[in-house]
PDB file of C-alpha atoms in Angstrom:
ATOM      1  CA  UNK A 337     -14.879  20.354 -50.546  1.00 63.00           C
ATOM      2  CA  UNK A 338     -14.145  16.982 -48.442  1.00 76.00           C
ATOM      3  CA  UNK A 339     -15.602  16.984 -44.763  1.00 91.00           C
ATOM      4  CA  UNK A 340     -14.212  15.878 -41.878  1.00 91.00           C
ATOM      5  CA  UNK A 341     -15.651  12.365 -41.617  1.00 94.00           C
ATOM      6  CA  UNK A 342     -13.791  12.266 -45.491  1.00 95.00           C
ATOM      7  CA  UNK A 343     -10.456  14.046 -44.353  1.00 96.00           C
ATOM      8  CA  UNK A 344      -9.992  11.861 -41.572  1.00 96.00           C
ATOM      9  CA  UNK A 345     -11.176   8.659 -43.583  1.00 96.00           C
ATOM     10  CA  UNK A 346      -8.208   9.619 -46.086  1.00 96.00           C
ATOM     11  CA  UNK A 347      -5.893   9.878 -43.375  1.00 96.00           C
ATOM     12  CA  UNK A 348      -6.398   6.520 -42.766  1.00 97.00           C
ATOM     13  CA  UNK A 349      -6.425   4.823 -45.968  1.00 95.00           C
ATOM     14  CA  UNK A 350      -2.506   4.374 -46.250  1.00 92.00           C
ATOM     15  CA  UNK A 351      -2.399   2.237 -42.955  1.00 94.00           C
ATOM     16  CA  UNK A 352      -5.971   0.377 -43.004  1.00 97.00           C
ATOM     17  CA  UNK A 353      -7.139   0.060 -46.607  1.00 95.00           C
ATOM     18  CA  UNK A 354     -10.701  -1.120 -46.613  1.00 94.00           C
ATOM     19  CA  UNK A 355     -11.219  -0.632 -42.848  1.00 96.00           C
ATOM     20  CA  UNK A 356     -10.554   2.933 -43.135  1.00 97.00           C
ATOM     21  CA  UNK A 357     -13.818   4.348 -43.960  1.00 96.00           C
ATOM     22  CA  UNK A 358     -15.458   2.126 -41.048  1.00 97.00           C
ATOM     23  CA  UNK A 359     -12.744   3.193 -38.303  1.00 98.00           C
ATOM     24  CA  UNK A 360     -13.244   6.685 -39.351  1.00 97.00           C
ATOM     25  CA  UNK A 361     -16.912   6.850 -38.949  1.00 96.00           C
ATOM     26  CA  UNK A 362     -16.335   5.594 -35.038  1.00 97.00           C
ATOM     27  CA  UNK A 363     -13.308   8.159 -34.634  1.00 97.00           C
ATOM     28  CA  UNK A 364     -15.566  10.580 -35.610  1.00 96.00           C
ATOM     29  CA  UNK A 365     -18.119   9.705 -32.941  1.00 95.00           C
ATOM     30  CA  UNK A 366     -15.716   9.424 -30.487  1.00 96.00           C
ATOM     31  CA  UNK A 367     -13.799  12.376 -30.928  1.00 96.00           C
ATOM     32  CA  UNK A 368     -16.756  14.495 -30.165  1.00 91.00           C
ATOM     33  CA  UNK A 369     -17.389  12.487 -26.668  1.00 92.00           C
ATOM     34  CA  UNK A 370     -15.079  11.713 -23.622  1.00 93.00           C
ATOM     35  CA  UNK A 371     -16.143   7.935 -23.418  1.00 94.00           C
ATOM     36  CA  UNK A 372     -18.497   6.700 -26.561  1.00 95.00           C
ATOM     37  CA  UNK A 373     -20.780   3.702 -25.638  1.00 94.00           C
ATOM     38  CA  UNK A 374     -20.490   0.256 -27.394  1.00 95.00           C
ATOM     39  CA  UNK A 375     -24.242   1.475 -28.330  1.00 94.00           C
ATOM     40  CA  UNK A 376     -23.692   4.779 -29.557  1.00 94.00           C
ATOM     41  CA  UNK A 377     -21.459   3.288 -32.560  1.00 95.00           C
ATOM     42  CA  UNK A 378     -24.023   3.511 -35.636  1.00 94.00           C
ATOM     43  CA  UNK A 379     -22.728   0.689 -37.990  1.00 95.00           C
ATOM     44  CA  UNK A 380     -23.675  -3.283 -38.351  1.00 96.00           C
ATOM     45  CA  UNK A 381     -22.541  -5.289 -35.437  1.00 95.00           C
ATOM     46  CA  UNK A 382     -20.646  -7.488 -37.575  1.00 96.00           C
ATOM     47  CA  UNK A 383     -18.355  -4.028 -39.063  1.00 96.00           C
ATOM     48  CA  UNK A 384     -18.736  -2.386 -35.616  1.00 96.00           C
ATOM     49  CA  UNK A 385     -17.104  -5.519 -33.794  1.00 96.00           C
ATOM     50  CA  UNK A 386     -14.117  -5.696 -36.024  1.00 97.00           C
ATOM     51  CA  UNK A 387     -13.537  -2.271 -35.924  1.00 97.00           C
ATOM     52  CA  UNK A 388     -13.498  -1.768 -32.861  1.00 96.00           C
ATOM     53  CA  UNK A 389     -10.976  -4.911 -32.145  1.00 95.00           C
ATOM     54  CA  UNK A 390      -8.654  -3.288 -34.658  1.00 97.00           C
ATOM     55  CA  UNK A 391      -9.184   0.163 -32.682  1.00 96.00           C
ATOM     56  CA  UNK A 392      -8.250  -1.492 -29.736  1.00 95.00           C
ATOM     57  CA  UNK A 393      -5.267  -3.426 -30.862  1.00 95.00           C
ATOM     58  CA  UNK A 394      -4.098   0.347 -32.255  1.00 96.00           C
ATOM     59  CA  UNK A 395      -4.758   1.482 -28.921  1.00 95.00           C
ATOM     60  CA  UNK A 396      -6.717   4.430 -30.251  1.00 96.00           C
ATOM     61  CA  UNK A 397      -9.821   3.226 -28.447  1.00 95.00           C
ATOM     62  CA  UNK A 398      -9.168   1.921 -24.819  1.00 92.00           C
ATOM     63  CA  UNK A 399     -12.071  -0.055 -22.737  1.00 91.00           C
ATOM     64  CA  UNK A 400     -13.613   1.728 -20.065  1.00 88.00           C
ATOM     65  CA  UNK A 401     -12.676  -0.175 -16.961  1.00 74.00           C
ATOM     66  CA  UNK A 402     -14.834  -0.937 -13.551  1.00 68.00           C
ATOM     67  CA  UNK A 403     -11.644  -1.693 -11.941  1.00 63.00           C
ATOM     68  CA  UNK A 404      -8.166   0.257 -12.393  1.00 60.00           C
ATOM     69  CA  UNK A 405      -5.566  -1.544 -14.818  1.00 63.00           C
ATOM     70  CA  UNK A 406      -2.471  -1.526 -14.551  1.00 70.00           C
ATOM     71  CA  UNK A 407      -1.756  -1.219 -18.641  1.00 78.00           C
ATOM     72  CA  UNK A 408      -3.435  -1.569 -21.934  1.00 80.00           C
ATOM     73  CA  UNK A 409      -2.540  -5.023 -21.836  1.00 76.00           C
ATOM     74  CA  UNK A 410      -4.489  -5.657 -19.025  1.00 72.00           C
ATOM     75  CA  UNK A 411      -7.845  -4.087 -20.536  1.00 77.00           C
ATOM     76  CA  UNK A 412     -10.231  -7.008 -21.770  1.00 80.00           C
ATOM     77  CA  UNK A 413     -12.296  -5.570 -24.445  1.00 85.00           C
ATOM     78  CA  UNK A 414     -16.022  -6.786 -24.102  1.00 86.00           C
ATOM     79  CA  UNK A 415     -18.033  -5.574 -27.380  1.00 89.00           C
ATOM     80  CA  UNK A 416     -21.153  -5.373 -25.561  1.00 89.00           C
ATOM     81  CA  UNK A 417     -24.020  -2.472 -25.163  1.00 88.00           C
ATOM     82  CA  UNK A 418     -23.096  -1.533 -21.831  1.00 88.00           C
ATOM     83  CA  UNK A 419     -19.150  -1.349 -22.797  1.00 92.00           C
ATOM     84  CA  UNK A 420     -17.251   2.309 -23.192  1.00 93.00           C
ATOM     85  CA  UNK A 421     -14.390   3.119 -24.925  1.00 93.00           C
ATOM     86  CA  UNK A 422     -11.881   6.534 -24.473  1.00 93.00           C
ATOM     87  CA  UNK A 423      -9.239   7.697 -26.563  1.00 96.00           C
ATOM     88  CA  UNK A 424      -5.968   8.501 -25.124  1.00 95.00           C
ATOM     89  CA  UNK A 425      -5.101  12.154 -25.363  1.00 95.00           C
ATOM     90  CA  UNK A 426      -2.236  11.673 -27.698  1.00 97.00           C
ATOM     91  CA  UNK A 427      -4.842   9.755 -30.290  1.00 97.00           C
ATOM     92  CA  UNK A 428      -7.045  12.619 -29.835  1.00 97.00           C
ATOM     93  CA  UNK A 429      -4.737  15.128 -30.570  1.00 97.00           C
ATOM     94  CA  UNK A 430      -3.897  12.861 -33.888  1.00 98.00           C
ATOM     95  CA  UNK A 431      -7.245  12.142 -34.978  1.00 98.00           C
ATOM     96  CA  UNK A 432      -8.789  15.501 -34.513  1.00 97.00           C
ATOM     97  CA  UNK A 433      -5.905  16.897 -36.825  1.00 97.00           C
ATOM     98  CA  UNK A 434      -6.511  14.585 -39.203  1.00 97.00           C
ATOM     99  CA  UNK A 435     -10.428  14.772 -39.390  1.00 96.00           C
ATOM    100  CA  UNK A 436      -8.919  18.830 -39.827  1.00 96.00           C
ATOM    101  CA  UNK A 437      -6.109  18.672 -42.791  1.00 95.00           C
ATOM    102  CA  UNK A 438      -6.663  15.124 -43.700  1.00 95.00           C
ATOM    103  CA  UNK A 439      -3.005  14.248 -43.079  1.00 96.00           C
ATOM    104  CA  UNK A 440      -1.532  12.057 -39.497  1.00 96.00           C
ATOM    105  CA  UNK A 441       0.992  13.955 -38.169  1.00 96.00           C
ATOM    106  CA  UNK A 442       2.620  11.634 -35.145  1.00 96.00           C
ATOM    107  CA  UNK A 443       5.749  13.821 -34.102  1.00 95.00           C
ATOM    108  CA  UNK A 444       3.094  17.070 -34.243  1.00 95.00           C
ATOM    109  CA  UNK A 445       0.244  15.272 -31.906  1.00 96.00           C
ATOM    110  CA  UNK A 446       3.444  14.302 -29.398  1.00 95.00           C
ATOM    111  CA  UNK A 447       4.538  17.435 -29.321  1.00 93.00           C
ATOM    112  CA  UNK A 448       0.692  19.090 -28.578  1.00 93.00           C
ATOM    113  CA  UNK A 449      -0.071  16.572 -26.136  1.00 94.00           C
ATOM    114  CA  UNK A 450       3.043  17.459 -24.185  1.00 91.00           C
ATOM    115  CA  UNK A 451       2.879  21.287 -24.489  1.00 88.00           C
ATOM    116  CA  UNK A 452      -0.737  20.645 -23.439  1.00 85.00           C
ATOM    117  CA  UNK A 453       0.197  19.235 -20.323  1.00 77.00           C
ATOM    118  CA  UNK A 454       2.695  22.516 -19.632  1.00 68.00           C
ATOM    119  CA  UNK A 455       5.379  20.297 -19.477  1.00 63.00           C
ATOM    120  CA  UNK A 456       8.140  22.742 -19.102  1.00 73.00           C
ATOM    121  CA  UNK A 457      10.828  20.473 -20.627  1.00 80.00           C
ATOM    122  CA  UNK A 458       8.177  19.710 -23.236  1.00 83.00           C
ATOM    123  CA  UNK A 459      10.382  19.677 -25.721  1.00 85.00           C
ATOM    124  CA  UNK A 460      13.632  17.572 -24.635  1.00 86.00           C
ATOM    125  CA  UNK A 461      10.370  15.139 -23.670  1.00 89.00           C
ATOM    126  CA  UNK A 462       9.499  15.035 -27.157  1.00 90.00           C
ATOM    127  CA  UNK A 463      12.557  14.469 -28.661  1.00 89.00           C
ATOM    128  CA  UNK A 464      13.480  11.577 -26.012  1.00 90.00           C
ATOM    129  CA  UNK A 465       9.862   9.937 -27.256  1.00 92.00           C
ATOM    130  CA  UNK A 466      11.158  10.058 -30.780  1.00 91.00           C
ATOM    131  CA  UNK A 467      14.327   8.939 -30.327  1.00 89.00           C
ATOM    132  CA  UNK A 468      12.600   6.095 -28.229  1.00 90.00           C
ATOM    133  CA  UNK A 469      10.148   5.025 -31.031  1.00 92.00           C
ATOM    134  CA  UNK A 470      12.763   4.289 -33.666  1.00 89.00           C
ATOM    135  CA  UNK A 471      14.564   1.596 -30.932  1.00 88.00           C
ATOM    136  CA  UNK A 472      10.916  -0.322 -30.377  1.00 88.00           C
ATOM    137  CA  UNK A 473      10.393  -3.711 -31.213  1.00 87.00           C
ATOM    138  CA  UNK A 474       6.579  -5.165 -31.722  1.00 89.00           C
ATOM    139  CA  UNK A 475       5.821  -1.384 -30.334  1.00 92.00           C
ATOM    140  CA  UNK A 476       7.458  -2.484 -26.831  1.00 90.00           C
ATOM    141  CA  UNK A 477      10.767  -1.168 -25.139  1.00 88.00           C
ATOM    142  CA  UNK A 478      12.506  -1.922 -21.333  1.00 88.00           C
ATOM    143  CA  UNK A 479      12.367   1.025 -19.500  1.00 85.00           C
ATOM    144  CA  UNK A 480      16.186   1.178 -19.376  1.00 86.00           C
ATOM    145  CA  UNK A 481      16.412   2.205 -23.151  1.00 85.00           C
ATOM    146  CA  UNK A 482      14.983   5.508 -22.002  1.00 84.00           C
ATOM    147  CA  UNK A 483      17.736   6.328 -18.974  1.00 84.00           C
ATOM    148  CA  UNK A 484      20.125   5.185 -22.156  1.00 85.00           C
ATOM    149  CA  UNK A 485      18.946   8.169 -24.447  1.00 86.00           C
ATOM    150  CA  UNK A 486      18.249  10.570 -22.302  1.00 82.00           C
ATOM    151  CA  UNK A 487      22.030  10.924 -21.753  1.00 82.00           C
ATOM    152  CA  UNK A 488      22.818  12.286 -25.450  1.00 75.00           C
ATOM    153  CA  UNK A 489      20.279  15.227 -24.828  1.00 76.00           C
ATOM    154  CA  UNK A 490      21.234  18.284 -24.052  1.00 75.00           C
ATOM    155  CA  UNK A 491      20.217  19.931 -20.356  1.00 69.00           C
ATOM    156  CA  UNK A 492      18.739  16.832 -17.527  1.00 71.00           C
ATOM    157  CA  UNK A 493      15.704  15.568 -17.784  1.00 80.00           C
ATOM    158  CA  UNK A 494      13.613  14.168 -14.941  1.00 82.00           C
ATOM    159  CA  UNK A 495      13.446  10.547 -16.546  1.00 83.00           C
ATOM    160  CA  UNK A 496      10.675   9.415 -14.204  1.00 85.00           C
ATOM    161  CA  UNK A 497       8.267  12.562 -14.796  1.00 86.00           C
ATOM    162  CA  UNK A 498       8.613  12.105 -18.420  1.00 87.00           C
ATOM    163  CA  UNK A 499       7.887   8.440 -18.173  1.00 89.00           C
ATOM    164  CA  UNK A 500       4.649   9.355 -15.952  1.00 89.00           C
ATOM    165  CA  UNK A 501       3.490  12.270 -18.451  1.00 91.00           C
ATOM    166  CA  UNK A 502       4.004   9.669 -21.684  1.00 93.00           C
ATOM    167  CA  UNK A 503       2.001   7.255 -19.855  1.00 92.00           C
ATOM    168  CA  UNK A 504      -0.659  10.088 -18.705  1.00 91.00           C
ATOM    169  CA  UNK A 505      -0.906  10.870 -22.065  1.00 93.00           C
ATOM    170  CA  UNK A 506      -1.709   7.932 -23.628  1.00 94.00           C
ATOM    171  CA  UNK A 507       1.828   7.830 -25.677  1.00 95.00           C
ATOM    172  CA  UNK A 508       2.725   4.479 -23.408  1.00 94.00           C
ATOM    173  CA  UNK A 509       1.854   1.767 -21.357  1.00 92.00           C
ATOM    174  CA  UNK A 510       3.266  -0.286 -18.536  1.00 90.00           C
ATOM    175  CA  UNK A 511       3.691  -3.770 -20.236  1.00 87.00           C
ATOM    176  CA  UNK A 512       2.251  -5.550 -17.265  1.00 76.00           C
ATOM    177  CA  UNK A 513       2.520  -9.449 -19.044  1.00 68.00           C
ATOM    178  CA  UNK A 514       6.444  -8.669 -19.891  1.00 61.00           C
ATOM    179  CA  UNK A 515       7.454  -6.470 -16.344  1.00 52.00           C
ATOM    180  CA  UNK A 516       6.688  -9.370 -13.772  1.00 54.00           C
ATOM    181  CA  UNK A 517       7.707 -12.294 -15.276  1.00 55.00           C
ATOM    182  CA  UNK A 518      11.380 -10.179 -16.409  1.00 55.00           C
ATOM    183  CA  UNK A 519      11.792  -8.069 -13.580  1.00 61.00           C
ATOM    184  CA  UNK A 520      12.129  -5.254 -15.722  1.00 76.00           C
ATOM    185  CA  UNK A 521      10.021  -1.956 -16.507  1.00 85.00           C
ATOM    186  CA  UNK A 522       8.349  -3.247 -20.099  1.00 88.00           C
ATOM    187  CA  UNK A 523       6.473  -0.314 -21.891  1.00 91.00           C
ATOM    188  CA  UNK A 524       3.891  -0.374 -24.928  1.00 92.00           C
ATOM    189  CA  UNK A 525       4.279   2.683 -27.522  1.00 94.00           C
ATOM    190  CA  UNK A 526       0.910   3.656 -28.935  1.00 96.00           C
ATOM    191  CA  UNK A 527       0.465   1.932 -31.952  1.00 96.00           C
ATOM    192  CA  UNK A 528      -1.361   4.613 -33.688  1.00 96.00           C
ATOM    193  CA  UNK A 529       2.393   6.899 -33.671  1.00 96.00           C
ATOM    194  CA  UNK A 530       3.327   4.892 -35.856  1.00 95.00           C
ATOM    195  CA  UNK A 531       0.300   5.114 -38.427  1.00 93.00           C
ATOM    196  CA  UNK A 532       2.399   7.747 -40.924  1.00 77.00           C
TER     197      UNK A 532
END
């Protein structure tokens, strides 16, 4: 009988090969903590640093910040003893089920996460994400793309609560280094939706 450490390992191995086993050991930290310290990460520093670049790149571990950011782009990750990390909700909800049943079930965590938050159009939400993730380029989409869907579903849907619940729960991010220079609304889709 596998354990969870194993299950979620396996879960894994599709998307990150060799770095699997690694990443899983610091999910499985993590997952049991709301913020896990740079310290607390039991693994050599040279294994610990890459993992944890590669967890941050997949935005399934963010930097704990002194000062607000605006996005995930805007997060500097310092691998240091005093640094933190969190996992967004969404990632949490993915990860745990996975460290469960051994399989990553994107479309399932999405549709947790939002039931979680008692969204009471939860469900138009998730179907809006969905149909949002297949248009994404390099994980990023304008803002407009979502006003553009949300017309084919059926009953309205308060665009900008939706937009503020995805980004509450860690599904998106404002894409602060595309947005100014544009003039458009830029968002980042959580790499680790996409890990099936």
């Amino acid at each position: 009988m596998s354990t969870g450490i194993e299950r979620l390992e396996q879960s894994l191995k599709n998307h990150f090969g060799a770095e699997a086993a690694d990443l899983a050991q610091i999910f499985h930290v993590c997952l049991d903590k709301e913020c896990t310290s740079y310290a607390e990460i039991d693994l050599p520093e040279e294994d610990k640093n890459e993992s944890l670049l590669i967890a941050f790149e997949e935005r399934a571990l963010v930097p704990v910040q002194i000062r607000p950011s605006q996005g995930w782009d805007s997060c500097g990750l310092r691998l240091t003893a005093e640094e933190s990390y969190f996992m967004p909700r969404v990632v949490r909800i993915l990860l745990t089920q996975a460290r469960e049943t051994g399989q990553l079930d994107a479309k399932q965590a999405v549709q947790e996460v939002l039931a979680g938050c008692s969204a009471k159009d939860a469900g138009n939400m998730a179907l809006l994400f969905e149909k949002a993730k297949s248009h994404v380029r390099s994980f990023k989409f304008e803002a407009g793309l979502l006003h553009q869907l949300g017309q084919g579903l059926e009953g309205p849907l308060d665009l900008h609560a939706s937009m503020d619940l995805f980004v509450l729960a860690g599904m998106m991010s404002p894409c602060t280094g595309m947005s100014v220079p544009s003039g458009l609304a830029w968002f980042e889709v959580n790499p680790s939706l996409f890990w099936e």
